[in-house]
Tab-separated table of N, CA and C and ligand atoms in Angstrom:
chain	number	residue	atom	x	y	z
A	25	UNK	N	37.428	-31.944	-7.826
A	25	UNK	CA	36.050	-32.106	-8.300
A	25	UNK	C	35.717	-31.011	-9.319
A	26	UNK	N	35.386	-31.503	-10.330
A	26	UNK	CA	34.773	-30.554	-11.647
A	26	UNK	C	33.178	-30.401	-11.613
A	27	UNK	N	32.070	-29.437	-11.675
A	27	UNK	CA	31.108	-29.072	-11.890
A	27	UNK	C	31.280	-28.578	-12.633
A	28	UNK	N	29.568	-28.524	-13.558
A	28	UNK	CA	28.843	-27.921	-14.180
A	28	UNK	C	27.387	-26.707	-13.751
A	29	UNK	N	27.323	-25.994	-14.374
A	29	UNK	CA	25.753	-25.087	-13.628
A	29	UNK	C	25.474	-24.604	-15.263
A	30	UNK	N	24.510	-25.277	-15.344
A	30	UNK	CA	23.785	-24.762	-16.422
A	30	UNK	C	22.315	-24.059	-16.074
A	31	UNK	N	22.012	-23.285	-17.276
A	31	UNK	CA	20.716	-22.375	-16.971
A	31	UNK	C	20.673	-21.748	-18.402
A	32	UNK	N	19.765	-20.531	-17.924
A	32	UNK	CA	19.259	-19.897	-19.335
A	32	UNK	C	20.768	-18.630	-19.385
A	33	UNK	N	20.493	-17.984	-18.176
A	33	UNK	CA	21.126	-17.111	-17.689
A	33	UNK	C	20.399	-15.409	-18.672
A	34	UNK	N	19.568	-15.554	-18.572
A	34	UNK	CA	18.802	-14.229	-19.650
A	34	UNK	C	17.926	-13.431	-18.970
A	35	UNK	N	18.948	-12.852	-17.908
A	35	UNK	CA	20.162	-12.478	-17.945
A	35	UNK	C	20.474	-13.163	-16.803
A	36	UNK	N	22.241	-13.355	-16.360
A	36	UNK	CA	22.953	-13.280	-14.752
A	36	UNK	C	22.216	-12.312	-13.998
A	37	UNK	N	21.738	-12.861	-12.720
A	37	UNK	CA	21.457	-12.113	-11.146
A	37	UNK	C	22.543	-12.708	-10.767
A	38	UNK	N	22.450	-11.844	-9.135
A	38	UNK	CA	23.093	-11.654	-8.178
A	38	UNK	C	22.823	-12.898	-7.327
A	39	UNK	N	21.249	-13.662	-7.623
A	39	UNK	CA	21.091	-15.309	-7.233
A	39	UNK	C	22.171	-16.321	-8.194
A	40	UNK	N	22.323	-16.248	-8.946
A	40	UNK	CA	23.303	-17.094	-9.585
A	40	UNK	C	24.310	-16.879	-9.514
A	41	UNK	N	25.246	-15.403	-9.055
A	41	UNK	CA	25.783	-15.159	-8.760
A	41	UNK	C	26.567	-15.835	-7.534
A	42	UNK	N	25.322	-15.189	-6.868
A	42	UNK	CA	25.847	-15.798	-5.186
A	42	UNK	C	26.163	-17.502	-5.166
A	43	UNK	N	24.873	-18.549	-6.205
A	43	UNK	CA	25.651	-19.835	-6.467
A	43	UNK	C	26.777	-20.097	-7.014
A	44	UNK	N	27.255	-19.484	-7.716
A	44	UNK	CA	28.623	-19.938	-8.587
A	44	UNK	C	29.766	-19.345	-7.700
A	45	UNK	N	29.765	-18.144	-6.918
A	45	UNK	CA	31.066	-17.652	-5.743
A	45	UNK	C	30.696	-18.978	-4.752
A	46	UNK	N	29.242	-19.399	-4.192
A	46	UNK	CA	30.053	-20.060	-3.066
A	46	UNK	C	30.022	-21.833	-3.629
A	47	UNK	N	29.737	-21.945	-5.071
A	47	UNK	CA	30.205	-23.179	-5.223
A	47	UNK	C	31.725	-23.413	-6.042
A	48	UNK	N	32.270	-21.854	-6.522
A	48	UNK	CA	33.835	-21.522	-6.743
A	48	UNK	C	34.471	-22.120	-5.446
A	49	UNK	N	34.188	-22.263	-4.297
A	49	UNK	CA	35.063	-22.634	-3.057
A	49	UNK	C	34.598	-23.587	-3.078
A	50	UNK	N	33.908	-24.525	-3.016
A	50	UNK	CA	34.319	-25.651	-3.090
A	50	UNK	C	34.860	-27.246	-4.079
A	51	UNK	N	34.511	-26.686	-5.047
A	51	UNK	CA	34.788	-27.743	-6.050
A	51	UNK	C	35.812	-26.715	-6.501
A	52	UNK	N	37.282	-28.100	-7.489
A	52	UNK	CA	38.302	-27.229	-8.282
A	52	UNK	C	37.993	-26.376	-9.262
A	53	UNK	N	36.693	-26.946	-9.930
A	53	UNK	CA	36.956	-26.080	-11.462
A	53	UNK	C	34.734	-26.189	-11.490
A	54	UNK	N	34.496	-24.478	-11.881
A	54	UNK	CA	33.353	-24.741	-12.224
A	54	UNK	C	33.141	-24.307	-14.010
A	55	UNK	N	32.245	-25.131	-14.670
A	55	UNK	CA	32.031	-24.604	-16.239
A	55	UNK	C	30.490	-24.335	-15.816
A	56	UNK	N	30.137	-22.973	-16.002
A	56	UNK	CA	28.864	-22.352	-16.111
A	56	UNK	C	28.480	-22.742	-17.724
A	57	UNK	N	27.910	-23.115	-18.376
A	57	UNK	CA	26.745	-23.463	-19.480
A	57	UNK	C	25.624	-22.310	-19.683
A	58	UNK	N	25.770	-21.584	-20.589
A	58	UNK	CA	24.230	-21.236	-20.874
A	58	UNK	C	23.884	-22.189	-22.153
A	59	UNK	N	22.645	-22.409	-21.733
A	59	UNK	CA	21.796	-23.434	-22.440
A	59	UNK	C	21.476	-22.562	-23.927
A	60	UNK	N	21.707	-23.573	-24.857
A	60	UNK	CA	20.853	-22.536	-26.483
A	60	UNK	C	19.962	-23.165	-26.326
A	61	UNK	N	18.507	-22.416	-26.262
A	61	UNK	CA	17.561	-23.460	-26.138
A	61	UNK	C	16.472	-22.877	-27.093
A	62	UNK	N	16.547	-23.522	-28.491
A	62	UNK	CA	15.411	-22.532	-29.158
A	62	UNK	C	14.167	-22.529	-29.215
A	63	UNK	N	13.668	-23.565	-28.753
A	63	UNK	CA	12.258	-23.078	-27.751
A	63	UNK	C	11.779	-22.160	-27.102
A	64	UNK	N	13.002	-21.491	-26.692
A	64	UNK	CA	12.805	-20.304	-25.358
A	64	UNK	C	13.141	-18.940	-26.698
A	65	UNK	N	12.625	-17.670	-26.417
A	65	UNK	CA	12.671	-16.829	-26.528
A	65	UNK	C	13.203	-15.668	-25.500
A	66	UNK	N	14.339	-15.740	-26.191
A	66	UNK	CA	15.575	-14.760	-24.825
A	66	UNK	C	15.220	-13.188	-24.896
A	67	UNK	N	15.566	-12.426	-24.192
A	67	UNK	CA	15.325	-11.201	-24.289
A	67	UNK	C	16.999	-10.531	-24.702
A	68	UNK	N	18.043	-11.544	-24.409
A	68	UNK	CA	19.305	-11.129	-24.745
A	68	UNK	C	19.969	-12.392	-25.739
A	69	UNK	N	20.477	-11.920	-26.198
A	69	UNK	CA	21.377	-12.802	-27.292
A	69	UNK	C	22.644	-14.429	-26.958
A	70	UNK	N	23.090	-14.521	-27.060
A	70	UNK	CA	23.531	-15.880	-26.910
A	70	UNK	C	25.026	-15.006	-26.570
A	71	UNK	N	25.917	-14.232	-27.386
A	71	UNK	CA	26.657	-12.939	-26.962
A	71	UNK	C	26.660	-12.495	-25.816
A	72	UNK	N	25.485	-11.798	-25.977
A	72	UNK	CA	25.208	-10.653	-24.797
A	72	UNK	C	25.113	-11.656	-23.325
A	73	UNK	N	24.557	-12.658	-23.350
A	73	UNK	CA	24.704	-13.339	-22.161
A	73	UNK	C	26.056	-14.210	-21.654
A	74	UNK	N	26.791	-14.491	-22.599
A	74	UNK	CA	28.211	-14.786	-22.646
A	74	UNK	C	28.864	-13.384	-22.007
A	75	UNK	N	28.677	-12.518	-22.643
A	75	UNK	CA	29.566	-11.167	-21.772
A	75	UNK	C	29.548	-10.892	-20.770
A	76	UNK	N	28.282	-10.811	-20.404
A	76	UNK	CA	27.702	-10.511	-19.054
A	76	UNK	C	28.012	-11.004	-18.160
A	77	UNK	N	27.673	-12.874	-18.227
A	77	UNK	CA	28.490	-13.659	-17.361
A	77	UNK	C	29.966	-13.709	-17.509
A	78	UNK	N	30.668	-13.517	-18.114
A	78	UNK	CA	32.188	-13.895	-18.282
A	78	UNK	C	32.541	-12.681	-17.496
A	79	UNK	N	32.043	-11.121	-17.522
A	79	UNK	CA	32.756	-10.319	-16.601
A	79	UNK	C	31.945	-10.238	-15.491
A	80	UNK	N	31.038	-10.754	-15.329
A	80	UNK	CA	30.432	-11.140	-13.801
A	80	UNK	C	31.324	-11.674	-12.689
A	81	UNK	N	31.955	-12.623	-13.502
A	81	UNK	CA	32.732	-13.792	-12.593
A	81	UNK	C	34.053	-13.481	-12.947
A	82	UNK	N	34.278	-12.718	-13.735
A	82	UNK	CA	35.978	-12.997	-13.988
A	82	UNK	C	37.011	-12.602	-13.065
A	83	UNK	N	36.393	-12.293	-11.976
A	83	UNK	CA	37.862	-12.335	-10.629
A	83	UNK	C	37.634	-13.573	-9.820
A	84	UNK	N	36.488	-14.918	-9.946
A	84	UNK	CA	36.738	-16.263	-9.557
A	84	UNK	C	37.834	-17.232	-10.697
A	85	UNK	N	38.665	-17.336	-10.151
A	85	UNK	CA	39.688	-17.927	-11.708
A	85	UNK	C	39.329	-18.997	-11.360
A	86	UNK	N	38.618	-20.093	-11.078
A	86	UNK	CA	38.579	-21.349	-11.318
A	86	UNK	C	36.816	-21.465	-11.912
A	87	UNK	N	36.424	-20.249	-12.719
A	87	UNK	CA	35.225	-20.438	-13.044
A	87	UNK	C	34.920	-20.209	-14.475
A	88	UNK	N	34.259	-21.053	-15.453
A	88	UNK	CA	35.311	-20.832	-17.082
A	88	UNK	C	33.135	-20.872	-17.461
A	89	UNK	N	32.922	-19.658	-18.232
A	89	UNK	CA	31.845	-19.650	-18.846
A	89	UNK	C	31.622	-20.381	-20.187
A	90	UNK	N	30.716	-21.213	-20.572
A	90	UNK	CA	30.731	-21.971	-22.271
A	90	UNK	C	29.477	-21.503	-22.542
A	91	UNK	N	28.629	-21.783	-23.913
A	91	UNK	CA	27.433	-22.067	-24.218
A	91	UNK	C	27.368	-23.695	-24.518
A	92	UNK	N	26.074	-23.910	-24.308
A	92	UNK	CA	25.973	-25.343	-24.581
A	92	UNK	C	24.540	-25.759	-25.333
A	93	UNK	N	24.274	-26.685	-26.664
A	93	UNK	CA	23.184	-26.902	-26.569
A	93	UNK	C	23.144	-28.497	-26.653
A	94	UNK	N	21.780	-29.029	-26.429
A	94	UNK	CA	21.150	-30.620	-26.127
A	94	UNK	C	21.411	-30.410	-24.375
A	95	UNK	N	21.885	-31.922	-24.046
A	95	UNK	CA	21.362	-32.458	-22.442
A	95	UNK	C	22.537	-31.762	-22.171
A	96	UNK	N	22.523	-31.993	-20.567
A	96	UNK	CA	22.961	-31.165	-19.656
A	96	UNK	C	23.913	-32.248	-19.363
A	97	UNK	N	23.282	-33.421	-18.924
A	97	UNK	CA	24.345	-34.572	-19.212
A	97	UNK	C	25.555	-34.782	-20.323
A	98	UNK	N	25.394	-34.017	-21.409
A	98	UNK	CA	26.392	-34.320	-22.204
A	98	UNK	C	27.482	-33.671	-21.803
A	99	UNK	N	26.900	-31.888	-21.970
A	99	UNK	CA	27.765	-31.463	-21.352
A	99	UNK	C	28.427	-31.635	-20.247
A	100	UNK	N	28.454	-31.940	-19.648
A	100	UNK	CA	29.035	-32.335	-18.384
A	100	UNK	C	29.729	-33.759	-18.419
A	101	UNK	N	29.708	-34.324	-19.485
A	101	UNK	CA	30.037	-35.724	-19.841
A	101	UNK	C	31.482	-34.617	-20.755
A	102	UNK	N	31.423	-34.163	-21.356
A	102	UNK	CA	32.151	-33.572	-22.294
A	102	UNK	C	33.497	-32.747	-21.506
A	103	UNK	N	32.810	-31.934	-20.705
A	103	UNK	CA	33.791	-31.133	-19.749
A	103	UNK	C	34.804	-32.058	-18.742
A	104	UNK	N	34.139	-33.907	-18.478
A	104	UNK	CA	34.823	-34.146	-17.702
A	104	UNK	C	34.092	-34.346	-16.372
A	105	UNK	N	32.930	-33.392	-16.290
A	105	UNK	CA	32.440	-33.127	-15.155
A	105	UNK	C	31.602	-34.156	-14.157
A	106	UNK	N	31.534	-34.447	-13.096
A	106	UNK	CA	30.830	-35.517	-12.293
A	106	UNK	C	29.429	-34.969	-11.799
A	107	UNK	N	29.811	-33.721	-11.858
A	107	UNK	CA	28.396	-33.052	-10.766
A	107	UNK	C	27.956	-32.063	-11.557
A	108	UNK	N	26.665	-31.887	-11.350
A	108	UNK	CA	25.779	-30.778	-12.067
A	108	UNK	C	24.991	-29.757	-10.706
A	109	UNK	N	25.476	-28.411	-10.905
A	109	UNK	CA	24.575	-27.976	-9.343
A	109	UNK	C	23.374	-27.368	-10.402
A	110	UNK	N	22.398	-27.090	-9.368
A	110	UNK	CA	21.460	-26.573	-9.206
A	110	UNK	C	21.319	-25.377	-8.508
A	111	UNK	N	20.627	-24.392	-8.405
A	111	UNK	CA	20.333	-23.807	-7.120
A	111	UNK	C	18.551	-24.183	-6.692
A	112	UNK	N	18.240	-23.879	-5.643
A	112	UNK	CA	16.894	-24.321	-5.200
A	112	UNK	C	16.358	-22.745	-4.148
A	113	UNK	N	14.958	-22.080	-4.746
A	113	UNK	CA	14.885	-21.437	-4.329
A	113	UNK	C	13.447	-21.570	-3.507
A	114	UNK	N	12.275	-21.250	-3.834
A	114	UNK	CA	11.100	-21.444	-3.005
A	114	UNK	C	10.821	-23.131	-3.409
A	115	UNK	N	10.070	-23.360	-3.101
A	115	UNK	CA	9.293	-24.719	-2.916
A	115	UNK	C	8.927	-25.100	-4.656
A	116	UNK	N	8.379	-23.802	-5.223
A	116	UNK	CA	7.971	-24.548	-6.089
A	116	UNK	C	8.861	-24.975	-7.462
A	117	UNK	N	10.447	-24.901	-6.894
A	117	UNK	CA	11.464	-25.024	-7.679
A	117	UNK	C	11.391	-26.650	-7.816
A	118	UNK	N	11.177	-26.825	-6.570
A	118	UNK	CA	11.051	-28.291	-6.158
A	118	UNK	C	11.149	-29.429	-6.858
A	119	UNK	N	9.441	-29.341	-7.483
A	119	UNK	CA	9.351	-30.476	-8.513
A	119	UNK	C	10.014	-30.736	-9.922
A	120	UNK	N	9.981	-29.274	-10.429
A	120	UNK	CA	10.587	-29.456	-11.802
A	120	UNK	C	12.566	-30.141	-11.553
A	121	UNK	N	13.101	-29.209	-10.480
A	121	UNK	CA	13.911	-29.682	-10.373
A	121	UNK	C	14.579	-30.947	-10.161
A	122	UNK	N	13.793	-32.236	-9.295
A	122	UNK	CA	13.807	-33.081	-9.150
A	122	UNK	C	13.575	-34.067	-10.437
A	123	UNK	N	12.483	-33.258	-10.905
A	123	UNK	CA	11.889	-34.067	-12.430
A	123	UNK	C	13.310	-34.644	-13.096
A	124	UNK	N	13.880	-33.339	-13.329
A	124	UNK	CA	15.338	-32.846	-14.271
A	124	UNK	C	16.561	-34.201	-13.759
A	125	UNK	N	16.205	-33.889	-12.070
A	125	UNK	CA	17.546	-34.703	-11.640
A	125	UNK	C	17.344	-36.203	-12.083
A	126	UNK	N	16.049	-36.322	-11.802
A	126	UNK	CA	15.846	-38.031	-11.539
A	126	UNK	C	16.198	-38.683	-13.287
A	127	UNK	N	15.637	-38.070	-14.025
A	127	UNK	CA	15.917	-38.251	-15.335
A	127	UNK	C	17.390	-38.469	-15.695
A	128	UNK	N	18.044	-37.310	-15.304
A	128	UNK	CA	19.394	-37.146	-15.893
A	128	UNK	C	20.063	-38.062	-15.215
A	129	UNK	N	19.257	-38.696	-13.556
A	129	UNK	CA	20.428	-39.823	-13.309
A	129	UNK	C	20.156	-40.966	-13.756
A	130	UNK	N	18.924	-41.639	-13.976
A	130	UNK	CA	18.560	-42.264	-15.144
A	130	UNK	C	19.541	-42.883	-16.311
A	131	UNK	N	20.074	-41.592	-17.027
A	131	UNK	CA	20.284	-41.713	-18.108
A	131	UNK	C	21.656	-41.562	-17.803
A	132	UNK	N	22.167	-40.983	-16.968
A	132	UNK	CA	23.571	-40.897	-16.816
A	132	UNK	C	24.017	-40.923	-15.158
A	133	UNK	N	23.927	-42.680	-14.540
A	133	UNK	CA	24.167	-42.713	-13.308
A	133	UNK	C	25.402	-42.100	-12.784
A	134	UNK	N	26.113	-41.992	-13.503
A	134	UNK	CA	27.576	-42.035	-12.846
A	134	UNK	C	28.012	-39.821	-12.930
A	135	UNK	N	26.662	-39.295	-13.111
A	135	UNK	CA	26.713	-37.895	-12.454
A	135	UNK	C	25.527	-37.613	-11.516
A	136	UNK	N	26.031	-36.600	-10.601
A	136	UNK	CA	24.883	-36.493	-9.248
A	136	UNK	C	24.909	-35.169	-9.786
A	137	UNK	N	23.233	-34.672	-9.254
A	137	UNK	CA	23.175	-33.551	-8.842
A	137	UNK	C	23.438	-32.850	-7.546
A	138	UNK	N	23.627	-31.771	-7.907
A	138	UNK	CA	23.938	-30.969	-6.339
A	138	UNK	C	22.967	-30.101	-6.497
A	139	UNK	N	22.393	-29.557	-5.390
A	139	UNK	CA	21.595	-28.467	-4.870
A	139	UNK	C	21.996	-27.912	-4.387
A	140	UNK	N	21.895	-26.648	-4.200
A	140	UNK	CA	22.588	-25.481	-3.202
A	140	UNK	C	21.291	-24.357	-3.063
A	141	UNK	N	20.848	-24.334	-1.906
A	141	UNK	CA	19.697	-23.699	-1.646
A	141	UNK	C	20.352	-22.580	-1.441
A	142	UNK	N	19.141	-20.991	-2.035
A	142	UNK	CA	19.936	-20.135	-2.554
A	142	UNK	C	19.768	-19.248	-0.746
A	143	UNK	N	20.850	-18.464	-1.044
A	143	UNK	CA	20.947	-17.372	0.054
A	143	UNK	C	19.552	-16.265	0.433
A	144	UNK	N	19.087	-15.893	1.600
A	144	UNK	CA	17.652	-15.626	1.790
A	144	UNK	C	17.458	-14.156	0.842
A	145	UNK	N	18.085	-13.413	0.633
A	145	UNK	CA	17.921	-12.221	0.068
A	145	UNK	C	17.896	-12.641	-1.455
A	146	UNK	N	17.804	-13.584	-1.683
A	146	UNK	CA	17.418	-13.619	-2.950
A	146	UNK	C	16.546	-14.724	-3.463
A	147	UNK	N	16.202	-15.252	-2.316
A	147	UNK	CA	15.317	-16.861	-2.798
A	147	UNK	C	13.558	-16.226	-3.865
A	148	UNK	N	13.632	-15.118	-3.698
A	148	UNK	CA	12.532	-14.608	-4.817
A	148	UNK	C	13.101	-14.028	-6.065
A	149	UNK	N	14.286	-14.281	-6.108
A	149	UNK	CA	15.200	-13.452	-7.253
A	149	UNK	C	14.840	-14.191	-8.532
A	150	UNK	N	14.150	-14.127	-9.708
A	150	UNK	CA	14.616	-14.704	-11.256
A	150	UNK	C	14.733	-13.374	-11.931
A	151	UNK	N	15.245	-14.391	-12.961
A	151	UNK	CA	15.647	-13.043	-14.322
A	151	UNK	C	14.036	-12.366	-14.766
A	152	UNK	N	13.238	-13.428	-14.282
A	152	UNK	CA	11.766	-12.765	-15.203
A	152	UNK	C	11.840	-11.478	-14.205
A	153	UNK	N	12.051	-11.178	-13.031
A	153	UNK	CA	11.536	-10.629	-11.624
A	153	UNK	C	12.543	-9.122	-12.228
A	154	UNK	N	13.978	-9.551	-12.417
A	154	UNK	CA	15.104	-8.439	-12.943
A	154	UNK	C	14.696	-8.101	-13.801
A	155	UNK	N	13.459	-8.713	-14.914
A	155	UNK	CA	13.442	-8.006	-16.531
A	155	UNK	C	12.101	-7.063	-15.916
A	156	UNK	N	11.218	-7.406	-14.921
A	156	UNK	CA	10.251	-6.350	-14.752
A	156	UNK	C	10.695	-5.537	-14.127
A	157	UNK	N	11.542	-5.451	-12.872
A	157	UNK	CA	11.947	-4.139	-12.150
A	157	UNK	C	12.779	-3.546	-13.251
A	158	UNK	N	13.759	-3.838	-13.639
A	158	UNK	CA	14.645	-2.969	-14.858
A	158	UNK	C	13.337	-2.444	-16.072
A	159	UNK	N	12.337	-3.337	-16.393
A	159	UNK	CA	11.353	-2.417	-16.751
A	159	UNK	C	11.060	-0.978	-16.564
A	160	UNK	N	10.431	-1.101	-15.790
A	160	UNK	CA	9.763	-0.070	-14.626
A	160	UNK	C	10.956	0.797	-13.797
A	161	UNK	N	11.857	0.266	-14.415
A	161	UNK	CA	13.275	1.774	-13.682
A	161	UNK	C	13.103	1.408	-12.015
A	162	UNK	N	13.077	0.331	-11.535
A	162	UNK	CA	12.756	0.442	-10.436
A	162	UNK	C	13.667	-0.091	-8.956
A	163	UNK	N	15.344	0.153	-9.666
A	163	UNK	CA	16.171	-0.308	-8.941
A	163	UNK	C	16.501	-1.241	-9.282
A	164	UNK	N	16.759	-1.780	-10.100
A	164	UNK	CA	17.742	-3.117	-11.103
A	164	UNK	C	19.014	-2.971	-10.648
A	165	UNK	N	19.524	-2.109	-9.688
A	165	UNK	CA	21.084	-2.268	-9.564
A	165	UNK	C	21.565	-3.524	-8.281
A	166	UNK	N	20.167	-3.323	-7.469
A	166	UNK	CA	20.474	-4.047	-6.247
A	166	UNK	C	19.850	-5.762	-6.698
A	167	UNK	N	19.274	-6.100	-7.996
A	167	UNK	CA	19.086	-7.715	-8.250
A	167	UNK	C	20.466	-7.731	-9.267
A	168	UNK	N	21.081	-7.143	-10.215
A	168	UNK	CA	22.190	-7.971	-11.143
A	168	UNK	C	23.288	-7.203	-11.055
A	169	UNK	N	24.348	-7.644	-11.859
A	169	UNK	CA	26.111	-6.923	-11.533
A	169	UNK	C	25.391	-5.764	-12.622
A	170	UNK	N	26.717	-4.844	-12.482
A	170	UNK	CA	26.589	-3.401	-12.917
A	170	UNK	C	26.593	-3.837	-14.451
A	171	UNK	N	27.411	-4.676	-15.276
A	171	UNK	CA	26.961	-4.458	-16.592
A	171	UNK	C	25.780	-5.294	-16.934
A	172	UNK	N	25.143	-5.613	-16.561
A	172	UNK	CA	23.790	-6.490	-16.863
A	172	UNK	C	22.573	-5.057	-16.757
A	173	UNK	N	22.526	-4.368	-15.373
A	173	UNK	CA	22.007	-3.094	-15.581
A	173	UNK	C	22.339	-2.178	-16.757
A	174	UNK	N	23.605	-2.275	-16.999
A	174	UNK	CA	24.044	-0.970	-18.264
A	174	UNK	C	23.054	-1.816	-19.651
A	175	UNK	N	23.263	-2.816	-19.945
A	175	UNK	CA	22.785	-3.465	-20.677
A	175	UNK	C	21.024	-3.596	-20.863
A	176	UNK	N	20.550	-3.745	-19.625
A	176	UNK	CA	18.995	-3.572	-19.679
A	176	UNK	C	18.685	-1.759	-19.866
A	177	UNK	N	19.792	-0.922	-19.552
A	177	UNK	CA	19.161	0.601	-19.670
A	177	UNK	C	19.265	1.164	-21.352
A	178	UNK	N	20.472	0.276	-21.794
A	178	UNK	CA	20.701	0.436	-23.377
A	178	UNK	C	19.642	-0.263	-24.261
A	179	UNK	N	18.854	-1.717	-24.025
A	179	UNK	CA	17.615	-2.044	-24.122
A	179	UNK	C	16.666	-1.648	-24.089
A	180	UNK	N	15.846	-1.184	-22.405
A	180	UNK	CA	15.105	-0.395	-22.612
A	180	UNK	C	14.641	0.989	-23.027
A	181	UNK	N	15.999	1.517	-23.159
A	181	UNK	CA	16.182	3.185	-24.044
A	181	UNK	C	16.088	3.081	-25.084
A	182	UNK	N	16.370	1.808	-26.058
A	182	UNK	CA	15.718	1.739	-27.471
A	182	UNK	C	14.479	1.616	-27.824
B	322	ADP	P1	16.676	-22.350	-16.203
B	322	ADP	O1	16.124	-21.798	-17.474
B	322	ADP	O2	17.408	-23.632	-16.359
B	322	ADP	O3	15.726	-22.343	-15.035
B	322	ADP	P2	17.948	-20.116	-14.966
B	322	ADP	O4	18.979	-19.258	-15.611
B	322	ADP	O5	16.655	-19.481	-14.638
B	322	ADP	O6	17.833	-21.349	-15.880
B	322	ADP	O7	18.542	-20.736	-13.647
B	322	ADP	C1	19.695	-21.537	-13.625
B	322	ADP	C2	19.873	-22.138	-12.249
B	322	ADP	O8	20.032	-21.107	-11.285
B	322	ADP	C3	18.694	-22.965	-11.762
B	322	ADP	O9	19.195	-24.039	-10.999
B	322	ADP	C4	17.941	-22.017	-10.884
B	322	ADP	O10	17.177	-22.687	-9.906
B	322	ADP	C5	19.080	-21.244	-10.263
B	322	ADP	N1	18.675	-19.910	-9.797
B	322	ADP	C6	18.021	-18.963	-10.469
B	322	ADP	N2	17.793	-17.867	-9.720
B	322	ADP	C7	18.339	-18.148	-8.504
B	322	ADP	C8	18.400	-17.448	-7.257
B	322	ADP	N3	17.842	-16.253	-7.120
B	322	ADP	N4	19.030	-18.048	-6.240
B	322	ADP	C9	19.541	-19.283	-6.380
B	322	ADP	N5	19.503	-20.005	-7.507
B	322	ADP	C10	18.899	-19.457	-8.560
């Protein structure tokens, strides 16, 4: 089984983290996606979030980082892939997420989504949550991997 996990990833936590190690065990091959999405205004570069994640994960060998832009369906049409995960954290992940799924199966029956509800120490975890504590110096080591911190201290020191 091939998956996909797409997101912004701006930046990798230790919540996305924890989805991609325990969905590395079960499916053969995962392709993480960060989305180009130029609507959104990143706080890190299209680069810088490629790095970050690629040595985040690089001791799962069945886990291959891309960028991707348009549907999520394509990509995943492109890679091969059948399944698209998700992670699901409080409630109010809920709707949008569902919005996303019902659409994409819609348009492309023959991929499912997966959900993987996230682990409890981090179900309040987003990147917005990591860009204010790394703000405020306020222990950013214990929400993202060590170079995502080096990276927000070289940021916010400029
Ligand atoms: P998006 O811009 O698509 O929401 P994100 O990078 O914020 O992208 O998130 C990508 C995926 O990771 C989403 O499915 C999101 O619900 C999930 N995710 C984000 N933070 C966590 C977390 N702390 N625990 C579990 N899943 C998470």
């Amino acid at each position: 089984m091939k998956a996909v996990y797409p997101g912004s990833f701006d930046p990798v936590t230790y919540g996305h983290i924890d989805i991609i190690t325990r969905v590395s065990g079960i499916v053969d091959e995962l392709v993480v996606g960060i989305l180009i999405n130029n609507n959104k205004k990143p706080m890190f570069t299209m680069e810088e979030r490629l790095e970050m994640l690629r040595e985040s994960v690089k001791d799962l060998k069945n886990v291959k980082v891309q960028t991707f832009e348009g549907m999520t369906i394509d990509f995943a049409r492109q890679n091969d892939a059948k399944v698209i995960i998700r992670g699901l954290r409080v409630i109010s992940d809920y709707e949008t997420e569902m919005q996303i799924a019902q659409t994409n199966r819609n348009i492309a029956p023959e991929i499912e989504t997966l959900f993987l509800s996230t682990s409890l120490e981090y179900s309040f975890l987003s990147s917005t949550i990591a860009k204010e504590v790394a703000f405020y110096d306020a222990g950013v080591e214990k929400l993202v991997p060590p170079i995502v911190a080096k990276k927000f201290r070289e940021k916010y020191n400029n």
